[in-house]
mmCIF file of C-alpha atoms in Angstrom:
data_model
loop_
_atom_site.group_PDB
_atom_site.id
_atom_site.type_symbol
_atom_site.label_atom_id
_atom_site.label_comp_id
_atom_site.label_asym_id
_atom_site.label_seq_id
_atom_site.Cartn_x
_atom_site.Cartn_y
_atom_site.Cartn_z
ATOM 1 C CA ALA A 1 -6.916 8.563 12.958
ATOM 2 C CA THR A 2 -6.991 6.492 16.167
ATOM 3 C CA ASP A 3 -4.758 3.689 17.142
ATOM 4 C CA GLY A 4 -5.521 0.603 19.121
ATOM 5 C CA ASN A 5 -4.720 2.349 22.410
ATOM 6 C CA GLY A 6 -7.084 5.244 22.035
ATOM 7 C CA ASN A 7 -4.469 7.752 20.813
ATOM 8 C CA VAL A 8 -5.402 10.162 18.068
ATOM 9 C CA LEU A 9 -2.835 10.621 15.237
ATOM 10 C CA VAL A 10 -2.914 13.957 13.281
ATOM 11 C CA ALA A 11 -1.184 15.023 10.069
ATOM 12 C CA ASP A 12 0.299 18.423 11.130
ATOM 13 C CA GLN A 13 0.791 19.674 7.513
ATOM 14 C CA SER A 14 2.721 22.881 7.822
ATOM 15 C CA ASN A 15 4.802 21.554 10.678
ATOM 16 C CA HIS A 16 5.770 18.444 8.530
ATOM 17 C CA ARG A 17 5.090 16.141 11.449
ATOM 18 C CA ILE A 18 2.687 13.510 12.647
ATOM 19 C CA ARG A 19 1.393 14.390 16.083
ATOM 20 C CA LYS A 20 -0.122 12.218 18.717
ATOM 21 C CA VAL A 21 -2.839 13.198 21.147
ATOM 22 C CA ALA A 22 -2.907 10.721 24.087
ATOM 23 C CA ALA A 23 -6.132 9.730 25.830
ATOM 24 C CA ASP A 24 -5.224 12.022 28.714
ATOM 25 C CA GLY A 25 -4.922 15.070 26.172
ATOM 26 C CA THR A 26 -1.126 15.212 26.134
ATOM 27 C CA VAL A 27 0.152 16.159 22.664
ATOM 28 C CA SER A 28 3.561 14.979 21.355
ATOM 29 C CA THR A 29 5.372 14.446 18.085
ATOM 30 C CA PHE A 30 4.884 10.820 16.833
ATOM 31 C CA ALA A 31 7.083 11.225 13.707
ATOM 32 C CA GLY A 32 8.858 13.876 11.760
ATOM 33 C CA SER A 33 11.713 16.328 12.411
ATOM 34 C CA GLY A 34 9.615 19.482 11.549
ATOM 35 C CA ILE A 35 11.834 20.024 8.427
ATOM 36 C CA GLY A 36 10.003 19.773 5.170
ATOM 37 C CA GLY A 37 11.512 17.182 2.680
ATOM 38 C CA ILE A 38 11.927 13.499 2.160
ATOM 39 C CA LEU A 39 13.989 11.355 4.491
ATOM 40 C CA ASP A 40 13.173 7.867 5.707
ATOM 41 C CA GLY A 41 14.690 6.541 8.988
ATOM 42 C CA GLY A 42 13.902 6.930 12.691
ATOM 43 C CA VAL A 43 10.776 8.659 13.635
ATOM 44 C CA GLY A 44 12.631 11.661 15.084
ATOM 45 C CA GLY A 45 14.744 12.495 12.114
ATOM 46 C CA ALA A 46 12.344 11.518 9.309
ATOM 47 C CA ARG A 47 11.123 14.199 6.965
ATOM 48 C CA PHE A 48 7.570 14.742 5.493
ATOM 49 C CA ASN A 49 6.495 17.391 3.149
ATOM 50 C CA ASN A 50 3.012 18.554 4.026
ATOM 51 C CA PRO A 51 1.526 15.249 5.359
ATOM 52 C CA TRP A 52 -2.118 15.380 4.626
ATOM 53 C CA GLY A 53 -3.783 12.157 5.833
ATOM 54 C CA VAL A 54 -3.166 9.439 8.361
ATOM 55 C CA ALA A 55 -4.570 5.876 8.900
ATOM 56 C CA VAL A 56 -3.811 3.094 11.197
ATOM 57 C CA GLY A 57 -3.730 -0.497 9.926
ATOM 58 C CA PRO A 58 -4.980 -3.584 11.799
ATOM 59 C CA ASP A 59 -1.436 -4.384 12.909
ATOM 60 C CA GLY A 60 -0.774 -0.740 14.179
ATOM 61 C CA THR A 61 1.142 0.336 11.158
ATOM 62 C CA VAL A 62 0.527 4.026 10.520
ATOM 63 C CA TYR A 63 0.162 5.118 6.910
ATOM 64 C CA VAL A 64 0.610 8.868 5.790
ATOM 65 C CA GLY A 65 -0.427 10.546 2.623
ATOM 66 C CA ASP A 66 2.864 12.585 2.156
ATOM 67 C CA ARG A 67 1.274 15.167 -0.241
ATOM 68 C CA TYR A 68 4.139 17.201 -1.652
ATOM 69 C CA ASN A 69 6.493 14.197 -1.803
ATOM 70 C CA HIS A 70 3.861 12.291 -3.901
ATOM 71 C CA ARG A 71 4.345 9.247 -1.811
ATOM 72 C CA ILE A 72 2.516 7.068 0.872
ATOM 73 C CA ARG A 73 4.748 6.709 3.948
ATOM 74 C CA LYS A 74 4.658 3.910 6.488
ATOM 75 C CA ILE A 75 5.555 4.172 10.159
ATOM 76 C CA PHE A 76 6.217 0.860 12.000
ATOM 77 C CA ASN A 77 8.435 -0.023 14.962
ATOM 78 C CA GLY A 78 9.869 3.537 15.150
ATOM 79 C CA LEU A 79 10.856 3.647 11.524
ATOM 80 C CA VAL A 80 9.478 5.789 8.631
ATOM 81 C CA THR A 81 9.692 4.262 5.190
ATOM 82 C CA THR A 82 8.239 5.007 1.748
ATOM 83 C CA TYR A 83 5.381 2.498 1.329
ATOM 84 C CA ALA A 84 4.310 3.440 -2.211
ATOM 85 C CA GLY A 85 5.362 6.069 -4.910
ATOM 86 C CA THR A 86 8.513 7.024 -6.481
ATOM 87 C CA GLY A 87 8.346 10.685 -5.610
ATOM 88 C CA ALA A 88 7.482 11.625 -9.181
ATOM 89 C CA ALA A 89 4.041 13.112 -9.705
ATOM 90 C CA GLY A 90 2.007 10.853 -11.930
ATOM 91 C CA ALA A 91 -0.760 8.141 -12.232
ATOM 92 C CA ALA A 92 1.223 5.009 -13.011
ATOM 93 C CA ASN A 93 -0.213 1.802 -11.506
ATOM 94 C CA GLY A 94 1.967 -1.254 -10.701
ATOM 95 C CA PRO A 95 3.981 -2.456 -7.791
ATOM 96 C CA ALA A 96 3.984 -0.133 -4.699
ATOM 97 C CA GLY A 97 7.629 0.989 -5.426
ATOM 98 C CA GLN A 98 6.913 1.827 -9.047
ATOM 99 C CA ALA A 99 3.518 3.353 -8.758
ATOM 100 C CA THR A 100 3.175 7.199 -8.949
ATOM 101 C CA PHE A 101 0.791 9.593 -7.139
ATOM 102 C CA GLN A 102 -0.027 13.280 -7.633
ATOM 103 C CA TYR A 103 -0.637 15.017 -4.283
ATOM 104 C CA PRO A 104 -1.964 12.076 -2.360
ATOM 105 C CA ALA A 105 -4.269 13.212 0.481
ATOM 106 C CA ALA A 106 -6.460 11.093 2.636
ATOM 107 C CA VAL A 107 -5.476 7.437 3.369
ATOM 108 C CA ALA A 108 -7.635 4.638 4.851
ATOM 109 C CA VAL A 109 -6.948 0.944 5.649
ATOM 110 C CA ASP A 110 -9.367 -1.907 5.500
ATOM 111 C CA PRO A 111 -9.372 -4.931 7.871
ATOM 112 C CA SER A 112 -7.404 -6.890 5.350
ATOM 113 C CA GLY A 113 -4.532 -4.350 5.261
ATOM 114 C CA TYR A 114 -5.357 -2.818 1.817
ATOM 115 C CA VAL A 115 -4.449 0.889 1.908
ATOM 116 C CA TYR A 116 -6.761 3.184 -0.043
ATOM 117 C CA VAL A 117 -5.429 6.617 -1.164
ATOM 118 C CA ALA A 118 -7.356 9.621 -2.248
ATOM 119 C CA ASP A 119 -5.057 10.643 -5.170
ATOM 120 C CA GLY A 120 -5.762 14.313 -5.179
ATOM 121 C CA HIS A 121 -4.829 15.695 -8.567
ATOM 122 C CA ASN A 122 -5.513 12.440 -10.266
ATOM 123 C CA HIS A 123 -9.047 12.504 -9.106
ATOM 124 C CA ARG A 124 -8.954 8.727 -8.155
ATOM 125 C CA VAL A 125 -9.099 6.560 -5.218
ATOM 126 C CA ARG A 126 -6.224 4.098 -5.493
ATOM 127 C CA ARG A 127 -5.632 0.703 -3.590
ATOM 128 C CA VAL A 128 -2.152 -0.399 -2.547
ATOM 129 C CA ARG A 129 -1.017 -3.731 -1.058
ATOM 130 C CA ASP A 130 2.569 -3.595 -0.058
ATOM 131 C CA GLY A 131 5.123 -6.237 -1.219
ATOM 132 C CA ILE A 132 2.676 -8.772 -2.335
ATOM 133 C CA SER A 133 2.853 -10.058 -5.975
ATOM 134 C CA TYR A 134 -0.275 -11.454 -7.327
ATOM 135 C CA CYS A 135 -1.957 -12.902 -10.466
ATOM 136 C CA THR A 136 -5.068 -11.469 -12.182
ATOM 137 C CA VAL A 137 -8.131 -12.593 -13.889
ATOM 138 C CA GLY A 138 -10.064 -9.669 -15.146
ATOM 139 C CA ASN A 139 -10.070 -7.082 -12.357
ATOM 140 C CA LYS A 140 -9.646 -9.619 -9.585
ATOM 141 C CA CYS A 141 -6.225 -10.362 -7.853
ATOM 142 C CA TYR A 142 -5.276 -13.611 -6.539
ATOM 143 C CA LEU A 143 -2.397 -14.372 -4.102
ATOM 144 C CA PRO A 144 0.483 -16.863 -4.632
ATOM 145 C CA GLY A 145 -0.613 -20.574 -4.561
ATOM 146 C CA VAL A 146 -4.257 -19.904 -5.294
ATOM 147 C CA PRO A 147 -5.669 -21.858 -8.225
ATOM 148 C CA ASN A 148 -6.779 -19.970 -11.251
ATOM 149 C CA PRO A 149 -10.615 -19.820 -11.031
ATOM 150 C CA GLN A 150 -10.888 -20.105 -14.809
ATOM 151 C CA ASN A 151 -8.319 -22.898 -15.128
ATOM 152 C CA THR A 152 -7.504 -24.988 -12.104
ATOM 153 C CA CYS A 153 -4.617 -26.644 -13.888
ATOM 154 C CA GLN A 154 -2.868 -23.322 -13.155
ATOM 155 C CA SER A 155 -1.743 -21.723 -9.908
ATOM 156 C CA CYS A 156 -0.577 -18.251 -9.030
ATOM 157 C CA GLN A 157 3.311 -18.323 -8.891
ATOM 158 C CA PRO A 158 4.362 -14.636 -9.350
ATOM 159 C CA ALA A 159 7.847 -15.053 -8.024
ATOM 160 C CA ALA A 160 8.436 -17.723 -10.640
ATOM 161 C CA SER A 161 6.946 -15.979 -13.510
ATOM 162 C CA ALA A 162 6.362 -12.332 -12.932
ATOM 163 C CA SER A 163 2.754 -12.365 -11.867
ATOM 164 C CA GLN A 164 1.754 -15.209 -14.179
ATOM 165 C CA TRP A 165 -0.253 -18.279 -13.704
ATOM 166 C CA THR A 166 1.904 -21.494 -13.697
ATOM 167 C CA THR A 167 0.780 -24.866 -14.971
ATOM 168 C CA ALA A 168 0.119 -27.360 -12.224
ATOM 169 C CA SER A 169 1.960 -30.693 -12.156
ATOM 170 C CA ASP A 170 0.729 -33.655 -14.156
ATOM 171 C CA GLY A 171 -2.200 -35.442 -12.659
ATOM 172 C CA ALA A 172 -3.519 -32.450 -10.561
ATOM 173 C CA ALA A 173 -7.283 -32.172 -10.566
ATOM 174 C CA CYS A 174 -8.769 -29.893 -13.120
ATOM 175 C CA ASN A 175 -12.107 -28.103 -13.009
ATOM 176 C CA ASP A 176 -13.397 -29.890 -16.200
ATOM 177 C CA GLY A 177 -13.063 -33.319 -14.377
ATOM 178 C CA ASN A 178 -9.798 -34.486 -16.143
ATOM 179 C CA ALA A 179 -6.314 -34.583 -14.908
ATOM 180 C CA CYS A 180 -3.911 -31.729 -15.746
ATOM 181 C CA THR A 181 -0.935 -32.286 -17.991
ATOM 182 C CA ARG A 182 1.790 -29.743 -18.733
ATOM 183 C CA SER A 183 0.828 -29.654 -22.300
ATOM 184 C CA GLU A 184 -2.914 -28.857 -21.809
ATOM 185 C CA SER A 185 -5.049 -26.327 -20.139
ATOM 186 C CA CYS A 186 -8.406 -27.269 -18.633
#
């Protein structure tokens, strides 16, 4: 992967490190102690276990498919943290900290910051969005504060009700032309 400064970041699998090739050709260790394992913390002491893929987000955050740890790792401001996955091999969906992967490989980031993971042994491409709770209608996700497209008397309030739509206050505009009341839906 390349970062905004023209550096190339490489997952150095067997050395359990992320390496950086600067524009002038200089190679250095970007993150990882070289000891296989799992350890979050400063980039010099952090441990990876066969990092497989690297991607750089629009804000410069580096994401790593940490294959044998069954996790997606995040490198930002000199720290390595677990971004998604519990460490147990599996295919569970859900919040990033509860989802499971099985030998994640390549990672990519779109301009909106969504991370896509080639989840190797699950034969799937998975999408992760860190730390954001949302509400759903069908297969679409909506962020907090967004009106429900099927019922504008409701808005997304996941912190208040575990990713559920919350009824708007009395008198709010409704998509059927009437005013909302707490006892009705549009």
